[in-house]
Coordinates of C-alpha atoms and ligand atoms in Angstrom, one line a residue:
M124 CA -38.6 12.1 10.0
R125 CA -35.1 13.2 10.3
G126 CA -32.8 12.2 13.3
L127 CA -32.1 14.6 15.6
M128 CA -28.3 14.0 16.1
Q129 CA -25.8 16.7 15.7
D130 CA -24.6 17.6 12.0
W131 CA -20.8 16.6 12.8
S132 CA -19.1 16.3 9.4
L133 CA -16.7 13.5 8.4
T134 CA -13.5 15.7 7.6
V135 CA -9.9 14.4 8.4
D136 CA -8.8 17.8 10.1
R137 CA -11.1 16.7 12.8
I138 CA -8.7 13.4 13.1
I139 CA -5.8 15.7 14.0
D140 CA -7.7 18.2 15.9
H141 CA -8.7 15.1 18.4
A142 CA -5.2 13.8 18.6
A143 CA -3.8 17.2 19.4
R144 CA -6.1 17.9 22.1
V145 CA -6.5 14.3 23.7
H146 CA -3.1 12.8 23.0
A147 CA -1.2 16.0 22.5
T148 CA 2.0 14.8 23.8
R149 CA 1.9 11.4 22.0
E150 CA 4.8 10.9 19.8
V151 CA 5.6 11.0 16.3
I152 CA 9.3 9.9 15.3
T153 CA 10.8 10.3 12.0
R154 CA 14.0 8.9 10.6
R155 CA 15.3 11.7 8.4
T156 CA 17.0 11.3 5.0
D157 CA 20.7 11.9 6.9
G158 CA 19.6 9.0 9.5
T159 CA 19.0 11.3 12.3
I160 CA 15.9 10.6 14.5
H161 CA 13.6 13.7 14.9
R162 CA 10.9 13.4 17.5
T163 CA 7.6 15.5 17.8
D164 CA 4.0 15.0 19.0
Y165 CA 0.6 15.5 17.7
A166 CA 0.0 18.8 19.0
T167 CA 3.0 20.3 17.4
I168 CA 2.0 18.3 13.8
R169 CA -1.2 20.2 14.3
H170 CA 0.1 23.6 15.1
R171 CA 2.6 23.3 12.2
A172 CA -0.1 22.0 10.0
K173 CA -2.0 25.1 10.3
R174 CA 1.2 26.9 9.3
V175 CA 1.2 25.0 6.0
S176 CA -2.3 25.9 5.3
A177 CA -1.6 29.5 6.0
A178 CA 1.3 29.2 3.5
L179 CA -0.7 27.4 0.9
R180 CA -3.5 30.3 1.3
K181 CA -0.7 32.8 0.8
I182 CA -0.1 31.5 -2.7
G183 CA -3.9 31.1 -3.5
I184 CA -4.5 27.7 -2.8
G185 CA -8.0 26.7 -1.4
L186 CA -10.8 24.5 -1.9
G187 CA -10.3 21.9 -4.6
D188 CA -6.7 22.9 -5.6
R189 CA -4.4 20.0 -5.8
V190 CA -1.1 20.1 -3.9
A191 CA 1.5 17.5 -5.0
T192 CA 4.1 15.8 -2.6
L193 CA 6.9 13.5 -3.6
A194 CA 8.4 12.5 -0.2
W195 CA 8.9 9.5 2.2
N196 CA 6.9 9.1 5.2
S197 CA 7.7 11.8 7.8
E198 CA 6.1 14.1 10.3
R199 CA 6.4 16.8 7.9
H200 CA 4.6 15.0 4.9
M201 CA 1.9 14.4 7.5
E202 CA 1.9 18.2 8.3
C203 CA 1.5 18.8 4.4
W204 CA -1.4 16.2 4.4
Y205 CA -3.4 17.9 7.3
G206 CA -2.5 21.4 6.0
A207 CA -3.6 20.9 2.6
M208 CA -6.7 18.8 3.4
G209 CA -7.9 21.2 6.5
I210 CA -8.6 23.9 3.7
G211 CA -10.2 21.7 1.5
A212 CA -7.4 21.5 -0.9
V213 CA -6.7 17.8 -2.6
L214 CA -3.3 16.2 -1.4
H215 CA -2.0 14.4 -4.3
T216 CA 0.9 11.8 -3.6
L217 CA 3.3 11.1 -6.3
N218 CA 5.0 7.9 -6.2
P219 CA 9.0 8.6 -6.6
R220 CA 9.5 5.1 -8.0
L221 CA 7.8 5.9 -11.4
H222 CA 9.6 6.7 -14.2
P223 CA 10.2 10.5 -14.6
D224 CA 7.9 10.8 -17.6
Q225 CA 5.0 9.0 -16.0
L226 CA 5.5 11.6 -12.9
A227 CA 5.1 14.4 -15.4
W228 CA 2.3 12.8 -17.3
I229 CA 0.4 12.2 -13.7
S230 CA 1.3 16.0 -12.6
H231 CA -0.3 17.2 -15.7
D232 CA -3.4 15.1 -15.2
A233 CA -3.8 16.0 -11.6
G234 CA -3.1 19.6 -12.5
S235 CA -1.2 20.4 -9.3
R236 CA 0.3 23.9 -9.2
I237 CA 2.7 23.1 -6.1
L238 CA 5.3 20.5 -5.3
I239 CA 6.5 19.9 -2.0
L240 CA 9.4 17.3 -2.2
D241 CA 12.2 15.4 0.0
T242 CA 15.6 16.7 -0.8
S243 CA 16.5 13.2 -2.0
F244 CA 13.9 13.5 -5.0
I245 CA 15.6 17.0 -6.2
G246 CA 17.7 15.4 -9.2
L247 CA 14.6 13.3 -10.2
I248 CA 12.4 16.4 -10.4
E249 CA 15.3 18.7 -11.8
T250 CA 15.5 15.9 -14.9
V251 CA 11.8 16.5 -16.1
R252 CA 11.4 20.1 -14.9
E253 CA 10.7 21.3 -18.4
Q254 CA 7.8 18.9 -18.7
L255 CA 6.2 19.7 -15.2
P256 CA 3.2 22.0 -14.7
F257 CA 4.2 23.4 -11.1
E258 CA 4.7 27.3 -10.2
H259 CA 6.1 26.6 -6.8
Y260 CA 8.5 24.0 -5.4
I261 CA 9.0 23.6 -1.6
V262 CA 11.7 21.4 -0.4
I263 CA 11.1 19.6 3.0
A264 CA 14.4 21.2 4.5
D265 CA 15.5 24.2 6.3
A266 CA 17.7 27.2 4.6
Q267 CA 20.7 25.5 5.9
T268 CA 20.1 21.8 4.6
L269 CA 18.5 22.9 1.2
P270 CA 20.8 21.5 -1.4
D271 CA 21.9 23.5 -4.3
N272 CA 18.9 23.0 -6.9
S273 CA 17.9 24.7 -10.2
L274 CA 14.0 24.5 -8.8
D275 CA 14.1 27.9 -7.6
A276 CA 12.9 26.0 -4.7
M277 CA 11.8 27.4 -1.2
P278 CA 12.9 25.6 1.9
Y279 CA 9.7 24.2 4.0
E280 CA 10.7 25.5 7.3
E281 CA 11.1 29.2 6.1
W282 CA 7.9 28.7 4.1
I283 CA 5.6 27.8 7.0
A284 CA 7.6 30.2 9.4
G285 CA 6.6 33.3 7.1
A286 CA 2.8 32.2 7.5
D287 CA 1.8 33.0 10.9
D288 CA -2.1 33.2 10.6
A289 CA -4.1 30.1 11.5
P290 CA -6.8 29.6 8.8
E291 CA -9.8 27.6 10.0
W292 CA -10.3 24.1 9.0
G293 CA -13.4 22.2 7.9
G294 CA -16.8 23.9 7.1
F295 CA -17.0 22.1 3.9
D296 CA -19.2 19.0 3.1
E297 CA -17.9 15.8 4.0
K298 CA -17.7 14.6 0.5
T299 CA -15.1 17.3 -0.6
A300 CA -12.4 15.8 -2.2
C301 CA -9.3 15.4 0.1
G302 CA -6.7 13.1 -1.4
L303 CA -5.6 11.9 -5.2
C304 CA -3.5 8.9 -5.7
Y305 CA -2.7 7.3 -9.3
T306 CA -3.0 3.6 -9.8
S307 CA 0.1 2.2 -11.1
G308 CA -1.0 2.2 -14.7
T309 CA 0.4 -1.6 -15.6
T310 CA -2.3 -1.4 -18.1
G311 CA -2.5 1.8 -20.0
N312 CA -2.3 5.3 -18.4
P313 CA -2.3 5.5 -14.6
K314 CA -5.7 6.6 -13.4
G315 CA -6.6 9.0 -10.4
V316 CA -8.4 8.0 -7.5
L317 CA -9.9 10.9 -5.8
Y318 CA -10.6 10.2 -1.8
S319 CA -13.2 12.3 -0.2
H320 CA -12.8 13.3 3.6
R321 CA -15.9 11.1 4.3
S322 CA -14.2 8.0 2.6
N323 CA -10.9 8.7 4.6
V324 CA -12.4 9.0 7.9
L325 CA -14.8 6.3 7.5
V326 CA -11.9 3.7 6.3
S327 CA -9.9 5.0 9.3
L328 CA -12.6 4.2 11.7
M329 CA -12.8 1.0 9.9
A330 CA -9.4 0.4 10.3
L331 CA -9.4 0.8 14.3
G332 CA -11.7 -2.2 14.4
K333 CA -10.5 -5.1 16.0
G334 CA -11.6 -7.2 13.0
A335 CA -9.5 -5.0 10.8
L336 CA -6.1 -3.7 11.9
G337 CA -7.3 -3.2 15.6
I338 CA -4.9 -0.1 16.4
A339 CA -5.3 1.0 20.2
P340 CA -4.0 3.9 22.2
D341 CA -1.2 1.8 23.6
D342 CA 0.2 0.8 19.8
I343 CA 3.3 2.1 18.2
V344 CA 2.7 2.0 15.0
M345 CA 5.1 1.9 12.0
P346 CA 3.7 2.6 8.7
I347 CA 6.5 1.2 6.2
V348 CA 4.1 1.2 3.3
P349 CA 4.7 4.5 2.1
M350 CA 2.2 7.6 2.2
F351 CA 2.2 7.6 -1.8
H352 CA 0.9 3.9 -1.8
A353 CA -2.9 4.0 -1.2
N354 CA -2.9 6.5 1.7
A355 CA 0.0 4.5 3.7
W356 CA -3.2 1.9 4.0
A357 CA -5.1 4.5 6.3
L358 CA -2.2 4.6 8.7
A359 CA -1.5 8.3 9.0
F360 CA -5.3 8.9 9.7
A361 CA -5.9 5.7 11.9
A362 CA -2.9 6.1 14.2
P363 CA -3.8 9.8 15.4
A364 CA -7.4 8.9 15.7
A365 CA -6.5 6.0 18.0
G366 CA -3.9 8.1 20.0
A367 CA -1.2 5.7 19.0
K368 CA 2.4 6.6 18.7
L369 CA 3.7 6.7 15.1
V370 CA 7.2 6.0 13.8
M371 CA 7.9 6.9 10.2
P372 CA 10.9 5.4 8.6
G373 CA 11.5 8.0 5.9
G374 CA 13.3 6.3 2.9
Q375 CA 15.5 3.5 4.2
L376 CA 13.2 0.6 4.0
D377 CA 16.1 -2.4 3.9
G378 CA 16.0 -5.0 6.5
A379 CA 18.8 -3.5 8.9
S380 CA 17.0 -0.1 8.8
V381 CA 13.7 -1.4 9.3
F382 CA 14.8 -3.6 12.1
E383 CA 16.7 -0.9 13.9
L384 CA 13.2 1.4 14.2
L385 CA 11.1 -1.7 15.1
D386 CA 13.5 -2.3 17.9
K387 CA 14.7 1.0 19.3
E388 CA 11.2 2.5 19.2
R389 CA 9.6 -0.6 20.5
V390 CA 7.0 -0.7 17.4
T391 CA 4.2 -3.0 18.1
F392 CA 2.4 -2.6 14.8
A393 CA 3.9 -2.4 11.2
A394 CA 2.6 -2.6 7.8
A395 CA 4.2 -3.5 4.5
V396 CA 4.4 -5.3 1.3
P397 CA 5.6 -9.0 1.3
T398 CA 9.1 -7.8 -0.5
V399 CA 9.9 -5.6 2.6
W400 CA 8.9 -8.4 5.2
L401 CA 11.3 -11.0 3.0
S402 CA 14.0 -8.4 3.8
L403 CA 13.7 -7.9 7.2
L404 CA 13.2 -11.7 7.9
H405 CA 16.5 -12.2 6.1
H406 CA 18.4 -9.8 8.1
L407 CA 16.8 -11.2 11.3
R408 CA 18.1 -14.6 10.6
Q409 CA 21.4 -13.5 9.3
H410 CA 22.2 -11.5 12.5
G411 CA 20.3 -13.8 14.9
L412 CA 18.1 -11.2 16.0
A413 CA 14.5 -11.0 17.8
L414 CA 11.5 -8.9 17.7
P415 CA 10.4 -8.8 21.4
W416 CA 8.1 -5.5 21.1
L417 CA 6.5 -6.1 17.9
R418 CA 2.9 -7.8 18.3
R419 CA 1.3 -7.5 14.6
V420 CA 2.3 -7.1 11.1
V421 CA -0.1 -6.4 8.3
I422 CA 1.2 -7.8 4.9
G423 CA -0.8 -6.6 1.8
G424 CA -0.5 -5.5 -1.8
A425 CA 0.6 -8.9 -2.8
A426 CA -0.2 -12.3 -1.5
L427 CA 1.2 -13.3 1.8
P428 CA 3.9 -16.3 1.2
V429 CA 3.4 -19.2 3.8
A430 CA 7.2 -18.7 4.6
I431 CA 6.5 -15.3 5.8
L432 CA 3.4 -16.3 7.8
R433 CA 5.5 -19.2 9.5
A434 CA 8.5 -17.2 10.0
F435 CA 6.9 -14.3 11.8
E436 CA 4.4 -16.6 14.2
E437 CA 6.5 -19.7 14.7
D438 CA 10.2 -18.0 15.1
Y439 CA 9.3 -14.4 16.2
D440 CA 5.7 -14.8 17.8
V441 CA 4.3 -12.2 15.8
E442 CA 0.7 -12.2 14.8
V443 CA 0.6 -11.9 10.8
V444 CA -2.6 -10.4 9.4
H445 CA -3.1 -10.7 5.8
A446 CA -4.9 -8.1 4.0
W447 CA -6.1 -7.4 0.4
G448 CA -7.0 -4.1 -1.2
M449 CA -6.1 -1.6 -3.9
T450 CA -5.7 2.1 -4.4
E451 CA -9.3 2.1 -5.5
T452 CA -10.8 0.7 -2.2
S453 CA -8.7 3.2 0.0
P454 CA -7.4 0.6 0.5
I455 CA -8.8 -1.8 3.0
G456 CA -10.7 -4.4 1.1
T457 CA -10.5 -7.6 3.3
I458 CA -8.8 -8.9 6.4
G459 CA -7.5 -12.4 6.8
G460 CA -7.5 -14.5 9.8
V461 CA -9.3 -17.7 11.1
P462 CA -13.2 -17.6 11.3
A463 CA -14.6 -18.2 14.7
A464 CA -16.5 -21.5 13.2
L465 CA -12.9 -22.8 12.5
A466 CA -11.1 -22.1 15.8
Q467 CA -11.0 -25.8 16.6
A468 CA -9.9 -27.0 13.1
D469 CA -6.6 -28.3 13.1
E470 CA -3.3 -26.3 12.3
A471 CA -3.2 -27.0 8.5
T472 CA -6.8 -25.5 8.0
H473 CA -5.7 -22.5 10.1
V474 CA -2.9 -21.9 7.8
A475 CA -4.9 -22.2 4.8
Q476 CA -7.5 -19.6 6.3
Q477 CA -4.6 -17.3 7.1
L478 CA -3.1 -17.5 3.7
K479 CA -6.6 -16.4 2.1
Q480 CA -7.0 -12.7 1.5
G481 CA -9.7 -12.8 4.0
R482 CA -13.4 -11.4 4.9
P483 CA -14.6 -7.8 4.2
P484 CA -15.2 -5.5 7.2
F485 CA -18.4 -3.8 7.4
G486 CA -18.8 -1.3 4.6
V487 CA -17.1 -3.4 2.0
E488 CA -19.5 -5.8 -0.2
L489 CA -17.8 -8.6 -2.5
R490 CA -19.3 -10.6 -5.2
I491 CA -17.6 -12.9 -7.8
T492 CA -19.0 -13.3 -11.0
D493 CA -18.4 -15.4 -14.3
E494 CA -17.7 -13.8 -17.8
N495 CA -21.7 -13.0 -18.1
G496 CA -21.7 -11.1 -14.9
R497 CA -23.7 -13.7 -13.0
D498 CA -23.0 -14.5 -9.4
L499 CA -21.0 -17.5 -8.8
P500 CA -21.3 -19.5 -5.7
W501 CA -19.4 -18.9 -2.4
D502 CA -18.0 -22.5 -2.2
G503 CA -14.4 -21.7 -2.0
A504 CA -13.8 -23.5 -5.3
S505 CA -15.4 -21.3 -8.1
P506 CA -13.2 -18.5 -9.3
G507 CA -14.6 -15.7 -10.8
R508 CA -14.0 -11.9 -11.1
L509 CA -14.0 -9.8 -8.0
M510 CA -16.5 -7.3 -7.7
V511 CA -16.5 -4.6 -5.0
R512 CA -18.7 -2.0 -3.4
G513 CA -18.6 0.3 -0.3
F514 CA -18.5 3.7 1.4
A515 CA -14.4 4.0 0.4
V516 CA -14.3 2.3 -3.2
A517 CA -13.8 4.6 -6.1
G518 CA -17.1 5.3 -8.2
A519 CA -15.2 6.9 -11.0
Y520 CA -11.7 8.0 -11.9
F521 CA -10.4 11.5 -11.6
N522 CA -10.8 13.5 -15.2
G523 CA -13.2 10.8 -16.0
A524 CA -10.2 8.5 -17.0
G525 CA -12.0 5.0 -18.2
G526 CA -15.4 6.3 -18.3
E527 CA -17.9 4.4 -16.5
I528 CA -16.3 1.7 -14.0
L529 CA -19.5 0.5 -12.1
D530 CA -21.5 -2.3 -13.1
E531 CA -25.4 -1.8 -13.2
H532 CA -25.4 -2.7 -9.2
G533 CA -22.9 -0.1 -8.5
F534 CA -20.0 -2.9 -8.5
F535 CA -16.4 -1.9 -9.4
D536 CA -14.3 -4.7 -11.1
T537 CA -11.3 -5.1 -9.2
G538 CA -9.5 -7.1 -12.1
D539 CA -8.6 -9.7 -9.7
M540 CA -10.0 -13.3 -10.0
A541 CA -11.0 -15.1 -6.5
T542 CA -12.9 -17.6 -4.7
I543 CA -15.2 -16.7 -1.6
D544 CA -15.8 -19.8 0.9
T545 CA -18.8 -20.7 2.8
H546 CA -17.1 -18.6 5.6
G547 CA -17.2 -15.6 3.4
T548 CA -13.4 -15.6 3.2
M549 CA -12.0 -14.5 -0.2
Q550 CA -8.8 -15.8 -1.9
I551 CA -7.2 -14.3 -4.5
T552 CA -6.3 -16.9 -7.3
D553 CA -4.9 -14.0 -9.7
R554 CA -4.9 -10.9 -11.3
A555 CA -7.2 -11.4 -14.3
K556 CA -4.2 -10.2 -16.7
D557 CA -1.9 -12.6 -14.9
V558 CA -3.8 -15.7 -15.2
I559 CA -2.4 -18.7 -16.7
K560 CA -4.7 -20.5 -18.9
S561 CA -3.6 -24.1 -19.7
G562 CA -5.8 -26.3 -21.7
G563 CA -9.0 -24.2 -20.8
E564 CA -8.4 -24.3 -17.2
W565 CA -7.1 -21.9 -14.8
I566 CA -3.6 -22.2 -13.1
S567 CA -3.0 -19.8 -10.1
S568 CA 0.4 -18.2 -10.4
I569 CA 0.2 -16.8 -6.8
E570 CA 0.0 -20.3 -5.7
I571 CA 3.0 -21.6 -7.6
E572 CA 4.6 -18.6 -6.4
N573 CA 3.8 -19.0 -2.8
I574 CA 5.1 -22.5 -2.7
T575 CA 8.4 -21.6 -4.4
L576 CA 8.9 -19.0 -1.8
S577 CA 8.9 -21.4 1.0
H578 CA 12.2 -22.7 -0.5
P579 CA 15.1 -21.2 1.9
A580 CA 17.2 -20.5 -1.2
I581 CA 14.6 -18.3 -3.2
A582 CA 14.5 -14.6 -2.5
N583 CA 11.9 -13.8 -4.9
A584 CA 9.6 -15.8 -7.5
A585 CA 7.3 -15.3 -10.3
A586 CA 5.0 -17.5 -12.5
I587 CA 3.9 -16.2 -15.9
G588 CA 2.1 -17.7 -18.7
V589 CA 3.9 -18.5 -21.9
P590 CA 2.3 -19.3 -25.4
H591 CA 1.9 -23.0 -26.2
P592 CA 0.7 -24.4 -29.4
K593 CA -1.6 -27.1 -27.9
W594 CA -2.4 -25.9 -24.3
D595 CA -2.9 -22.3 -25.3
E596 CA -0.4 -21.3 -22.4
R597 CA 2.1 -23.1 -20.1
P598 CA 3.5 -22.0 -16.9
L599 CA 7.0 -20.7 -16.7
L600 CA 8.9 -19.9 -13.4
V601 CA 11.2 -17.2 -12.8
V602 CA 13.2 -17.2 -9.5
E603 CA 15.7 -15.0 -8.0
L604 CA 18.1 -16.7 -5.5
R605 CA 19.3 -15.6 -2.2
S606 CA 22.8 -14.6 -2.3
G607 CA 25.4 -17.5 -1.4
H608 CA 22.8 -20.2 -2.6
S609 CA 22.7 -22.3 -5.7
I610 CA 20.2 -24.5 -6.8
G611 CA 18.9 -26.0 -10.2
A612 CA 15.8 -26.7 -11.9
D613 CA 15.8 -30.1 -10.8
E614 CA 15.7 -29.0 -7.1
L615 CA 12.9 -26.6 -7.7
R616 CA 11.1 -29.1 -9.6
A617 CA 11.1 -31.6 -6.6
H618 CA 10.4 -28.9 -4.2
L619 CA 7.0 -28.1 -6.2
D620 CA 6.2 -31.8 -6.9
G621 CA 3.5 -33.1 -4.8
R622 CA 2.7 -29.6 -3.5
I623 CA 0.8 -28.3 -6.6
A624 CA -1.4 -30.5 -9.5
R625 CA 0.9 -32.3 -12.0
W626 CA -0.4 -30.1 -15.0
W627 CA 0.3 -26.9 -12.9
M628 CA 4.1 -27.8 -12.8
P629 CA 6.0 -25.3 -14.7
D630 CA 7.4 -26.4 -18.3
E631 CA 10.7 -24.1 -17.7
Y632 CA 12.4 -22.5 -15.0
V633 CA 14.4 -19.2 -15.5
F634 CA 17.0 -18.1 -12.8
L635 CA 17.5 -14.3 -12.9
N636 CA 20.0 -12.1 -10.7
A637 CA 16.9 -9.5 -10.1
I638 CA 13.3 -10.0 -10.6
P639 CA 12.0 -6.6 -11.8
L640 CA 9.6 -4.7 -9.3
G641 CA 7.4 -2.0 -9.8
A642 CA 6.5 1.2 -8.2
T643 CA 4.7 -0.4 -5.0
G644 CA 7.4 -2.9 -4.3
K645 CA 5.5 -6.0 -6.0
V646 CA 6.8 -8.0 -9.0
N647 CA 6.4 -6.3 -12.2
K648 CA 4.9 -9.1 -14.2
A649 CA 4.9 -6.9 -17.6
A650 CA 8.3 -5.9 -17.5
L651 CA 9.1 -9.6 -16.6
R652 CA 7.3 -10.9 -19.6
K653 CA 9.5 -8.5 -21.8
I654 CA 12.7 -10.1 -20.4
I655 CA 11.5 -13.6 -21.0
R656 CA 10.3 -12.8 -24.7
N657 CA 13.8 -10.9 -25.5
R658 CA 15.8 -13.4 -24.1
Ligands
ADP824 P1 -0.4 -1.2 -7.9 O1 -0.9 -2.2 -9.0 O2 0.1 -0.2 -8.0 O3 0.2 -2.3 -7.0 P2 -2.7 -1.3 -5.8 O4 -1.9 -1.3 -4.9 O5 -4.0 -0.6 -6.0 O6 -1.7 -0.7 -7.2 O7 -2.7 -2.8 -6.2 C1 -4.0 -3.5 -6.0 C2 -3.6 -5.1 -6.5 O8 -2.8 -5.6 -5.8 C3 -4.9 -5.8 -6.2 O9 -6.0 -5.7 -7.2 C4 -4.1 -7.2 -6.4 O10 -4.3 -7.6 -7.4 C5 -3.2 -7.1 -5.6 N1 -3.2 -7.3 -4.1 C6 -3.1 -6.5 -3.1 N2 -3.3 -7.2 -2.1 C7 -3.1 -8.4 -2.4 C8 -3.1 -9.8 -1.4 N3 -3.0 -9.4 -0.2 N4 -3.1 -10.8 -2.2 C9 -3.1 -10.9 -3.6 N5 -2.9 -9.8 -4.4 C10 -3.2 -8.5 -3.6

C-alpha cells in the first residue's frame, strides 16, 4: 500500500522559492572585489536567478548541461547556482586555487560550455584559454566595471538584463543532477562528485538540525568556506531554507577582513577551515579585539587544533563545532560535541570529546574496518579504515572515474583512518596516505600537529613519515613560525615531551618560512614531502 501524502519533490529551487516568499526581505550581504558592500535580499536573488535561467536557456542550456563558475562567495554566484539548478542544469564549481592546467583538465572532464567568472580570475583564465572548452564567458560585472579582456566576455548584468522571460523551475525528478564538484586530486586526477537535488535538499535539512549546524531564522550566517569547496558546506542552501541572513565575504579571507565583516554585520554563525580561524585569532590578539556577536563557529576540512578550541571558547565565548566531511559526503559526515552521557564528566574529558570529529547525524552511517574489510570494535582505541554510507554520499564519480567505489555493503571508503568510541563518536587518526608507520605501529600525524599548534610561536605544523632503515618510517615535524617568534628544535621537543608517547617524538624538526597549502586551504603533504626530499 502506498502512502497518500503529496508528491512534493526535493529540488533545490524550492529552497529559494521558500526564502523569497517567507523571508523575502531577509538580507544577503556581499563584499565585492573592490571592497564595497552590496546589500540585497532573498526575493531579489530569486528574481535575478530566474533571469539567469532565461539567459542560460537563450544559449541552449537545459536539463543536464553543465554550467561552470569560477567565483568567490557572493549573491551573484548564488543567483547562478539557483538559476542553473532551477532548470535542471548542473552547476559546476571550479576552484581558482588549482593549477591552471588542472582547471583545464577538469573543465574538459566536466564538459561545461559556459564559464561564469569573477573579474579577479580573468587573468588566470586568459593564460589557459586555448586549453579550455568554453563557448561562452560571462564576467560577474556590469558594462562599466568589465575589465579589458581577450575572452570575448559578456558582462553578467547585461547578460541577465537581456533575458526577460521567467522559465519554470523544477518539474524534473528529484534525483536529477544538480551540482558538480571535483575532489582535490592529491592522489591521481581530480574526480567529479555529482550531487543530486535530493541529496542537496536532504543535506541542507540535516544541517538545520540542532545536533548538526543548528541554523535558525535569527542567525546571521557567514560561509567563509568558499562555494567551490564542497558546496560551501551546504550553507548557500541551508541559510535561505532557514531564513537566516547571509553574509558573503568575497575573496578577502585574511584575519582583518574576516573580522571586519563578522563585527559590522553582527554575524552569529560562521564556517571555515582551521587556517582561516588561525589567522582571525592572530588578528584579534594583535589588536585586542572581541567577538561580541559571534555565537558559533564550524571548523572542518582539517582537524581542530586544541589552541583554536580554547581560544574561541575561553577567550571569546564562542561555541566551537568541529565537523568532519568530504566533497563525497556533501560534505556533512560527523558533528563534534560532548555526548549527553558525558555532560557531568570533567573538563579534560569534554575537551577530548570536542577534539574528536564527532557523531554522524541521522542519514550518515559509519563503519571502521581492518585491512580485510572486517568490522572493528567501537572502543575508541582500534583505528581502521573509515567507511561511510548515506543519502548524500557519492555512489560513483562523474564519467565513471575510479570505477566501482562502493564495497559489497554499499559503503564508500573515505581514505581516512579513524576510531569510534562507545558513544559513537568518531576520531580521525590520519588520512590513510599520511599515516606514519613506525615499527609496525601507527603514529597519528594529526595528534602531533595538534599539540605542536598549541605552542604560541607556531603558525602551522605538519608531521610526515620519512623512510627509516630499522623502523620503516619515523616522524619528521615541519613547522612554520609566527612572525616575530624564534624558537629552536629543543624548545619544540620540550613542548611535545610528555604530551605524546616517547616513540612518537619526531626524529627531526624542520623550520620552513611557509608550509605549502592545497586548494582548499589545508596543508599539502604531497608538496611538503617533495620539499623535504629535495632539501
Ligand atoms: P580536499 O582533499 O580537496 O581537501 P575534501 O575537502 O573533500 O577534499 O577533504 C576531505 C578530507 O579532509 C577528509 O577525507 C579528511 O581527511 C579531511 N578532513 C575533513 N574534515 C576533517 C576534520 N574535522 N578532521 C580531520 N580531517 C578532516
